[in-house]
Coordinates of C-alpha atoms in Angstrom, one line a residue:
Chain A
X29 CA 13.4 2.0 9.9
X30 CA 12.3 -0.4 7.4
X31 CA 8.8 0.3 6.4
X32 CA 5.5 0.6 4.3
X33 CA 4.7 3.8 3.1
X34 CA 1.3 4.8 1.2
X35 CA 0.7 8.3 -0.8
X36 CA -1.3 9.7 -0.9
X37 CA -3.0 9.2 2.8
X38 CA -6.0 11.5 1.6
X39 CA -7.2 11.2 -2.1
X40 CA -10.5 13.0 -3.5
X41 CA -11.6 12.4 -6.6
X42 CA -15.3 13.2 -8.8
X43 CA -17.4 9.9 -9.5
X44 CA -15.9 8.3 -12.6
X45 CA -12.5 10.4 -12.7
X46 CA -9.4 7.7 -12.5
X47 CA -7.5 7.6 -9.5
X48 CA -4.0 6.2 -9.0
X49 CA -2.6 4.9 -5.2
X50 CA 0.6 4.0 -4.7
X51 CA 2.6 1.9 -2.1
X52 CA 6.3 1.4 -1.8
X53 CA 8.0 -0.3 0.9
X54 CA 12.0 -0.9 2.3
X55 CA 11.3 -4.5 3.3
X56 CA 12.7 -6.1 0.4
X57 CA 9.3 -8.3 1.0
X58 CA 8.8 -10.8 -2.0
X59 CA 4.6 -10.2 -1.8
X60 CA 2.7 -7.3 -1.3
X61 CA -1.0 -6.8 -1.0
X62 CA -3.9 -4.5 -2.0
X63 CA -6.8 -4.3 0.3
X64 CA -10.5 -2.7 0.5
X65 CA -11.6 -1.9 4.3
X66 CA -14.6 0.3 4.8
X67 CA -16.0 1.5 8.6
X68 CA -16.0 -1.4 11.2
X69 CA -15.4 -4.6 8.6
X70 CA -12.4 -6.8 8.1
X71 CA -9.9 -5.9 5.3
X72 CA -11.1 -7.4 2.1
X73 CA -8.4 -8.7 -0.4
X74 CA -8.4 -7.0 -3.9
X75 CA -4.7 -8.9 -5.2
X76 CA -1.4 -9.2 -4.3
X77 CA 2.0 -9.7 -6.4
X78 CA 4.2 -12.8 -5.2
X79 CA 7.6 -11.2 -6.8
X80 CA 6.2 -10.4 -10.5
X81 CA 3.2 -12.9 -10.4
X82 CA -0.1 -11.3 -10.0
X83 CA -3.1 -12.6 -8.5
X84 CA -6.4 -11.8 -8.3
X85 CA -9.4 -11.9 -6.2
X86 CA -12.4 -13.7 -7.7
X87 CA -14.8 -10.8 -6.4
X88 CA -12.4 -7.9 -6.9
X89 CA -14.5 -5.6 -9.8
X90 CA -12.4 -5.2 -13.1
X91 CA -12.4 -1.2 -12.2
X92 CA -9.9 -2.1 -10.2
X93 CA -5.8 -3.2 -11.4
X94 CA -2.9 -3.5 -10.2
X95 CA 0.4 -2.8 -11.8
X96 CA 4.0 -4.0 -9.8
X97 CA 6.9 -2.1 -11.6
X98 CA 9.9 -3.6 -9.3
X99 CA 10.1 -5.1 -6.2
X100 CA 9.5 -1.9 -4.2
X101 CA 6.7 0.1 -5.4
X102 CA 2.7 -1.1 -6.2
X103 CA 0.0 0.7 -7.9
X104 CA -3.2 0.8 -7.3
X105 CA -5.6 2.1 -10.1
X106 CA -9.1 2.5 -10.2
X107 CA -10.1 3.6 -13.4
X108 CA -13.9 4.7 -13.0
X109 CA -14.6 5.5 -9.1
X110 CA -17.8 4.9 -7.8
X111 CA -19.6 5.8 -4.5
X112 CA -19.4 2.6 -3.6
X113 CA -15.4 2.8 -3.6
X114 CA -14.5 4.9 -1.0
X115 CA -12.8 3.1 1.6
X116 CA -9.7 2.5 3.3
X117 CA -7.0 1.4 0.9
X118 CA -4.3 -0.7 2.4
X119 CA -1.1 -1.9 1.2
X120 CA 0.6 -4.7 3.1
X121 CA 4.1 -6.8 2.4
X122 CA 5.1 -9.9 3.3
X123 CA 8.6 -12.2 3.0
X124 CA 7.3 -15.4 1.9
X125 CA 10.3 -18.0 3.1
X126 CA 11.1 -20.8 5.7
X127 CA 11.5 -19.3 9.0
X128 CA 9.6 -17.5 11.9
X129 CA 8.3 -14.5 9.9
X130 CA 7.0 -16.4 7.2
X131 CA 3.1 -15.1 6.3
X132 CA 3.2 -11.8 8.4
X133 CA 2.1 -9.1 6.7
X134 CA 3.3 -5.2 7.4
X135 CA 1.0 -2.3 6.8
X136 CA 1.3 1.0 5.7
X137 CA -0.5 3.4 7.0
X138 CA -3.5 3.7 4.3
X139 CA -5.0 6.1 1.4
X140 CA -8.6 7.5 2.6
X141 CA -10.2 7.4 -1.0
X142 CA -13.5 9.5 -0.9
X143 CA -15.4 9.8 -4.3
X144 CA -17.7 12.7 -5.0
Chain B
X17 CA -13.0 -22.0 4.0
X18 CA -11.5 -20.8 6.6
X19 CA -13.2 -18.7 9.7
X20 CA -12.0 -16.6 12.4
X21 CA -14.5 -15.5 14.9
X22 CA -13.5 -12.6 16.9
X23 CA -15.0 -11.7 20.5
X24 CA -16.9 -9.9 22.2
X25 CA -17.3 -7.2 19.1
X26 CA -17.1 -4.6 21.6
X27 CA -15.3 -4.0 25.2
X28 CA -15.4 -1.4 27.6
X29 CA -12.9 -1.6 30.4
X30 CA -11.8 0.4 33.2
X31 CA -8.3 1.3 33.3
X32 CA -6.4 -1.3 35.0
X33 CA -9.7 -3.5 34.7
X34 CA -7.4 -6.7 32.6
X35 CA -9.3 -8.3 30.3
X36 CA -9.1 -11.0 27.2
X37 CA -10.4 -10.4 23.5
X38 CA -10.9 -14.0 21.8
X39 CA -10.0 -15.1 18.4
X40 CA -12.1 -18.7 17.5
X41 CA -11.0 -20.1 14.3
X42 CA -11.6 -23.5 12.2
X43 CA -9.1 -23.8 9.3
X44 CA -7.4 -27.8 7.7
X45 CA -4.1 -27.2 9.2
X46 CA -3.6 -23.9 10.5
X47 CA 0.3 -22.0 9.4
X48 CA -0.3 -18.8 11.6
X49 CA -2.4 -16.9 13.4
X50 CA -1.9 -13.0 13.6
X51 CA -3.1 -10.4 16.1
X52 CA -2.7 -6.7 14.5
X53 CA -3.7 -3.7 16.8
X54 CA -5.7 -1.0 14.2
X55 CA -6.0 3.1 15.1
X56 CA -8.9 4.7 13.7
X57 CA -8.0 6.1 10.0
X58 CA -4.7 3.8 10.4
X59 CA -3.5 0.6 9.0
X60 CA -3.3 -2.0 10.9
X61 CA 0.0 -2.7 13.3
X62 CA 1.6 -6.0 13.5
X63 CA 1.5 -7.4 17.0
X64 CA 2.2 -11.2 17.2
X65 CA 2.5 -14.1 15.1
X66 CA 1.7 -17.9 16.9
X67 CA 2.6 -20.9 14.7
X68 CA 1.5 -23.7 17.0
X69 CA -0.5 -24.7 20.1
X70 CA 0.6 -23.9 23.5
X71 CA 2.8 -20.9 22.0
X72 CA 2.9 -17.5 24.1
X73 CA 4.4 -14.3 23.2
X74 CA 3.8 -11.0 25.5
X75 CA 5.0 -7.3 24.4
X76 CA 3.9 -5.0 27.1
X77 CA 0.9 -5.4 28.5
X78 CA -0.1 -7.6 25.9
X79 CA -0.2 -11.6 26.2
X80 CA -1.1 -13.7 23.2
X81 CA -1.8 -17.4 23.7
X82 CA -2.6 -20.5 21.1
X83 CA -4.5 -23.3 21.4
X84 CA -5.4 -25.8 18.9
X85 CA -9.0 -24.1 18.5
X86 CA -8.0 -20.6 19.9
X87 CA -6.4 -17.8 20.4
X88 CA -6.6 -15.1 23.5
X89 CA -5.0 -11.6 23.6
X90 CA -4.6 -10.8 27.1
X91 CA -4.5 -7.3 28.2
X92 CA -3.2 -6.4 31.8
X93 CA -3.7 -3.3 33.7
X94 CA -4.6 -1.6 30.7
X95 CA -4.0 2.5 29.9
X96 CA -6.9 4.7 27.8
X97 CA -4.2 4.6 24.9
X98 CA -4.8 0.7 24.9
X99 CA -8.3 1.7 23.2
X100 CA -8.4 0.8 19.1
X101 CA -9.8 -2.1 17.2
X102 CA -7.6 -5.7 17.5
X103 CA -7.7 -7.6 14.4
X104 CA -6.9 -11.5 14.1
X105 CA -5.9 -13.3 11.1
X106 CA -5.0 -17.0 10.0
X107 CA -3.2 -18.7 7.5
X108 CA -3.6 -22.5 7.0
X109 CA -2.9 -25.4 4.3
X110 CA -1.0 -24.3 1.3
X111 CA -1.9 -20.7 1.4
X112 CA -0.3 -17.5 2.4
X113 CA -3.7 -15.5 2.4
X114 CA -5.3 -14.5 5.8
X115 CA -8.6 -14.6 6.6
X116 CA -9.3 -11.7 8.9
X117 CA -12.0 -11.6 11.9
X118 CA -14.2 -8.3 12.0
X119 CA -12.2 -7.5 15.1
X120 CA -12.7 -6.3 18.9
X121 CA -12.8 -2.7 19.3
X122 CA -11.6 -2.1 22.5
X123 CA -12.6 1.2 24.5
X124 CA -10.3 1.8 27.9
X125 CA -12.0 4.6 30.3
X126 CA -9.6 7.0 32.1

């Protein structure tokens, strides 16, 4: 099945130590999408790629980048973790075209991050 | 800006007790609206997408109906493994970026 797969699901890492996410998918989706979501609140948008084009969230901190190798994988990299960032991380792609699926996004399943 | 305005926050049913969640929104010229059913520690699962008023699609026990101000995910006879948070979205104008609601967490009692 055709899907969007997240590793780690579980990451720990120590306050200020870097920390790598990453998120591939087999949708041949043009966009994919970074999200924050902590305990009961909406996802919040970090960036997303629309094929190699990267935008980013006015709010999102600059401890947090993106990188987009090819069409299937996205990294997410936080390169100082603070208390503040553990959360949900969720990646989520989407086929940007005329037609009836246009702007639906697909989940994966999510990286726990907690920081100590 | 857009806004999306989920109720009630919170629902306790009986099973088999139907129900509807609602999903308000005011956007200029609205693309899609999304409902997405979330686990705990899970990302969220693609339900339905509605594109314009009067549209209905049903998987299930599930119902999702548009109008131009909007949108209501019905929920008949529902089962305990019903129970997790429902998530609505919306796209509008020229952009491809939902805005989400905060979601209904929905609670179904054996």
């Amino acid at each position: 099945d055709a899907m969007v797969i997240q590793n780690p699901r579980y990451q720990v890492t120590q306050f200020g130590k870097p920390v790598t996410l990453s998120c591939s998918q087999t949708l041949n989706h043009n966009v994919m999408y970074w999200y924050q979501q902590k305990s009961s609140q909406a996802p919040k948008l970090l960036f997303h790629y629309y094929d190699k084009d990267f935008n980013n969230e006015a709010d999102t901190p600059d401890n947090f980048q993106s990188r987009r190798p090819n069409t299937s994988f996205c990294f997410l990299d936080i390169r100082s973790p603070g208390l503040g960032d553990a959360a949900m991380y969720l990646c989520a792609t989407s086929q940007l075209e005329q037609g009836e699926d246009t702007d639906t996004q697909y989940f994966g399943p999510g990286t726990r991050l907690t920081v100590l | 800006e857009d806004q999306v305005t989920q109720s009630p926050e919170a629902l306790r049913l009986q099973e088999g007790e139907s129900s509807s969640l609602n999903c308000s929104y005011t956007v200029s010229g609205l693309r899609g609206l999304f409902w997405y059913r979330q686990d705990p520690g899970k990302g969220p699962e693609f339900l339905f997408t509605l594109y314009s008023a009067g549209e209905e699609k049903e998987k299930e026990r599930l119902k999702a109906t548009l109008t131009k101000k909007e949108s209501f995910l019905h929920i008949t006879a529902p089962k305990p493994e019903d129970s997790a948070t429902y998530l609505c979205a919306v796209t509008s104008g020229g952009s491809y970026i939902p805005t989400f609601g905060r979601g209904t967490s929905l609670i179904v009692h054996p």
